[in-house]
Amino acid sequence: MHIYIKSSRCPRWKGKKKMWQLVYLLVYLCTIWSRFTSFRVCDAVPLQSQRNTTRILQPRPCWEKEEFSIVRECTPCSDYEKTVHVECAFTGFVEEVKCSSDQTYRSCRSVEMEELKFWKFEGVVVLVGVIFAIVVIFRQRTLDRRAEQKVRRQLGEI
């Protein structure tokens, strides 16, 4: 009959303690990371409820009803434009559009910013993959060492 006592000297519980410490560390790092990043994937697209309410309150823009030309390509909003134009709030980029009836601004996505977001995401994925690969390697080494010690103990008892 085997009786296992939970103590810091018992090697069986020591490994579990280290594993839980790693889990706590990963949760802590994920929490810190989430504080510095935003989980919103598409900043330019409003939620469905917001989209419906804005369509009810405002008429359709001129570029959806008639032909238009782009006067100024997609550029970052200046501090002044951010306070004046509502369109700057969605993406931080705006383009000037000229319709046959009037000239207005619309929100747009910058190709450079989208590409930068993509590569940041890819970098985070690679970093997380490398971190977990290192954790797996250390865990496998620990398990191999324990198995080897167990076999040596069993051979020593014979």
mmCIF file of C-alpha atoms in Angstrom, residues 3-142:
data_model
loop_
_atom_site.group_PDB
_atom_site.id
_atom_site.type_symbol
_atom_site.label_atom_id
_atom_site.label_comp_id
_atom_site.label_asym_id
_atom_site.label_seq_id
_atom_site.Cartn_x
_atom_site.Cartn_y
_atom_site.Cartn_z
ATOM 1 C CA ILE A 3 0.637 6.552 0.846
ATOM 2 C CA TYR A 4 1.471 9.821 -0.860
ATOM 3 C CA ILE A 5 2.022 12.839 1.323
ATOM 4 C CA LYS A 6 1.861 16.287 -0.236
ATOM 5 C CA SER A 7 5.045 18.056 0.739
ATOM 6 C CA SER A 8 7.697 20.200 -0.866
ATOM 7 C CA ARG A 9 10.260 17.392 -0.429
ATOM 8 C CA CYS A 10 8.255 14.879 -2.436
ATOM 9 C CA PRO A 11 9.499 14.900 -6.068
ATOM 10 C CA ARG A 12 6.074 13.896 -7.381
ATOM 11 C CA TRP A 13 4.457 17.110 -6.085
ATOM 12 C CA LYS A 14 7.467 19.289 -6.866
ATOM 13 C CA GLY A 15 6.994 18.827 -10.612
ATOM 14 C CA LYS A 16 3.301 19.675 -10.381
ATOM 15 C CA LYS A 17 4.133 22.787 -8.410
ATOM 16 C CA LYS A 18 6.525 23.933 -11.135
ATOM 17 C CA MET A 19 3.928 23.181 -13.790
ATOM 18 C CA TRP A 20 1.333 25.300 -11.971
ATOM 19 C CA GLN A 21 3.872 28.085 -11.576
ATOM 20 C CA LEU A 22 4.380 28.022 -15.352
ATOM 21 C CA VAL A 23 0.631 28.145 -15.913
ATOM 22 C CA TYR A 24 0.320 31.111 -13.552
ATOM 23 C CA LEU A 25 3.208 32.838 -15.322
ATOM 24 C CA LEU A 26 1.566 32.348 -18.736
ATOM 25 C CA VAL A 27 -1.770 33.653 -17.467
ATOM 26 C CA TYR A 28 -0.007 36.667 -15.966
ATOM 27 C CA LEU A 29 1.852 37.389 -19.212
ATOM 28 C CA CYS A 30 -1.361 37.076 -21.220
ATOM 29 C CA THR A 31 -3.066 39.507 -18.849
ATOM 30 C CA ILE A 32 -0.244 42.028 -19.205
ATOM 31 C CA TRP A 33 -0.287 41.601 -22.986
ATOM 32 C CA SER A 34 -4.039 42.163 -23.144
ATOM 33 C CA ARG A 35 -3.654 45.444 -21.238
ATOM 34 C CA PHE A 36 -1.340 46.839 -23.912
ATOM 35 C CA THR A 37 -3.204 45.599 -26.979
ATOM 36 C CA SER A 38 -6.703 45.863 -28.257
ATOM 37 C CA PHE A 39 -8.678 42.742 -29.106
ATOM 38 C CA ARG A 40 -10.848 44.570 -31.623
ATOM 39 C CA VAL A 41 -10.013 43.028 -34.974
ATOM 40 C CA CYS A 42 -11.774 45.413 -37.342
ATOM 41 C CA ASP A 43 -11.698 48.934 -35.973
ATOM 42 C CA ALA A 44 -13.274 50.356 -39.135
ATOM 43 C CA VAL A 45 -16.444 48.269 -39.124
ATOM 44 C CA PRO A 46 -19.020 49.288 -36.512
ATOM 45 C CA LEU A 47 -21.099 46.703 -34.730
ATOM 46 C CA GLN A 48 -24.322 45.572 -36.415
ATOM 47 C CA SER A 49 -26.509 47.445 -33.924
ATOM 48 C CA GLN A 50 -24.486 50.633 -34.432
ATOM 49 C CA ARG A 51 -24.658 50.242 -38.208
ATOM 50 C CA ASN A 52 -28.446 49.920 -38.172
ATOM 51 C CA THR A 53 -29.009 52.917 -35.903
ATOM 52 C CA THR A 54 -26.734 55.163 -37.948
ATOM 53 C CA ARG A 55 -28.494 54.180 -41.169
ATOM 54 C CA ILE A 56 -31.868 55.007 -39.680
ATOM 55 C CA LEU A 57 -30.748 58.395 -38.380
ATOM 56 C CA GLN A 58 -28.650 59.498 -41.363
ATOM 57 C CA PRO A 59 -29.407 59.417 -45.078
ATOM 58 C CA ARG A 60 -27.242 57.310 -47.376
ATOM 59 C CA PRO A 61 -23.978 59.004 -48.348
ATOM 60 C CA CYS A 62 -23.652 60.422 -51.834
ATOM 61 C CA TRP A 63 -21.029 57.879 -52.982
ATOM 62 C CA GLU A 64 -23.587 55.105 -52.490
ATOM 63 C CA LYS A 65 -26.253 56.854 -54.574
ATOM 64 C CA GLU A 66 -24.344 58.473 -57.416
ATOM 65 C CA GLU A 67 -21.028 58.547 -59.213
ATOM 66 C CA PHE A 68 -18.081 60.052 -57.406
ATOM 67 C CA SER A 69 -14.389 60.784 -57.744
ATOM 68 C CA ILE A 70 -11.697 60.705 -55.101
ATOM 69 C CA VAL A 71 -10.193 64.156 -54.626
ATOM 70 C CA ARG A 72 -7.666 63.176 -51.940
ATOM 71 C CA GLU A 73 -6.414 59.623 -51.429
ATOM 72 C CA CYS A 74 -6.568 57.847 -48.077
ATOM 73 C CA THR A 75 -4.406 59.847 -45.655
ATOM 74 C CA PRO A 76 -4.010 59.903 -41.867
ATOM 75 C CA CYS A 77 -6.225 62.371 -40.057
ATOM 76 C CA SER A 78 -4.553 65.376 -38.476
ATOM 77 C CA ASP A 79 -5.411 66.399 -34.920
ATOM 78 C CA TYR A 80 -7.696 69.086 -36.282
ATOM 79 C CA GLU A 81 -9.481 66.660 -38.632
ATOM 80 C CA LYS A 82 -10.038 64.228 -35.777
ATOM 81 C CA THR A 83 -12.053 66.868 -33.943
ATOM 82 C CA VAL A 84 -13.929 68.127 -37.010
ATOM 83 C CA HIS A 85 -14.710 65.003 -39.064
ATOM 84 C CA VAL A 86 -16.675 62.144 -37.563
ATOM 85 C CA GLU A 87 -15.251 59.829 -40.229
ATOM 86 C CA CYS A 88 -11.791 59.999 -38.633
ATOM 87 C CA ALA A 89 -13.061 58.225 -35.521
ATOM 88 C CA PHE A 90 -13.442 54.823 -37.220
ATOM 89 C CA THR A 91 -9.977 54.212 -38.664
ATOM 90 C CA GLY A 92 -7.937 57.378 -38.191
ATOM 91 C CA PHE A 93 -7.741 57.704 -41.985
ATOM 92 C CA VAL A 94 -9.957 59.721 -44.288
ATOM 93 C CA GLU A 95 -10.316 60.361 -48.015
ATOM 94 C CA GLU A 96 -12.038 63.276 -49.686
ATOM 95 C CA VAL A 97 -14.779 62.307 -52.114
ATOM 96 C CA LYS A 98 -16.455 64.551 -54.663
ATOM 97 C CA CYS A 99 -19.940 63.589 -55.756
ATOM 98 C CA SER A 100 -22.043 65.432 -58.312
ATOM 99 C CA SER A 101 -24.095 66.998 -55.516
ATOM 100 C CA ASP A 102 -21.436 67.800 -52.899
ATOM 101 C CA GLN A 103 -17.905 67.159 -51.635
ATOM 102 C CA THR A 104 -17.522 65.105 -48.444
ATOM 103 C CA TYR A 105 -15.191 62.873 -46.451
ATOM 104 C CA ARG A 106 -15.378 59.142 -45.829
ATOM 105 C CA SER A 107 -13.443 56.775 -43.624
ATOM 106 C CA CYS A 108 -10.940 54.482 -45.319
ATOM 107 C CA ARG A 109 -8.370 51.850 -44.471
ATOM 108 C CA SER A 110 -4.702 52.441 -45.079
ATOM 109 C CA VAL A 111 -2.986 49.581 -46.883
ATOM 110 C CA GLU A 112 0.243 50.258 -45.009
ATOM 111 C CA MET A 113 -1.497 50.151 -41.627
ATOM 112 C CA GLU A 114 -3.334 46.934 -42.507
ATOM 113 C CA GLU A 115 -0.051 45.344 -43.573
ATOM 114 C CA LEU A 116 1.617 46.508 -40.346
ATOM 115 C CA LYS A 117 -1.225 45.003 -38.278
ATOM 116 C CA PHE A 118 -0.869 41.732 -40.194
ATOM 117 C CA TRP A 119 2.873 41.475 -39.558
ATOM 118 C CA LYS A 120 2.406 42.374 -35.882
ATOM 119 C CA PHE A 121 -0.131 39.562 -35.601
ATOM 120 C CA GLU A 122 2.225 37.135 -37.355
ATOM 121 C CA GLY A 123 5.035 38.161 -35.017
ATOM 122 C CA VAL A 124 2.885 37.520 -31.951
ATOM 123 C CA VAL A 125 1.865 34.101 -33.308
ATOM 124 C CA VAL A 126 5.496 33.122 -33.928
ATOM 125 C CA LEU A 127 6.527 34.398 -30.482
ATOM 126 C CA VAL A 128 3.770 32.427 -28.743
ATOM 127 C CA GLY A 129 4.721 29.329 -30.759
ATOM 128 C CA VAL A 130 8.380 29.647 -29.754
ATOM 129 C CA ILE A 131 7.474 30.153 -26.081
ATOM 130 C CA PHE A 132 5.279 27.064 -26.022
ATOM 131 C CA ALA A 133 7.899 25.030 -27.924
ATOM 132 C CA ILE A 134 10.455 25.931 -25.236
ATOM 133 C CA VAL A 135 7.977 24.981 -22.492
ATOM 134 C CA VAL A 136 7.337 21.624 -24.191
ATOM 135 C CA ILE A 137 11.084 20.936 -24.539
ATOM 136 C CA PHE A 138 11.721 21.664 -20.846
ATOM 137 C CA ARG A 139 8.736 19.590 -19.796
ATOM 138 C CA GLN A 140 9.861 16.669 -21.952
ATOM 139 C CA ARG A 141 13.378 16.828 -20.490
ATOM 140 C CA THR A 142 11.928 16.813 -16.981
#
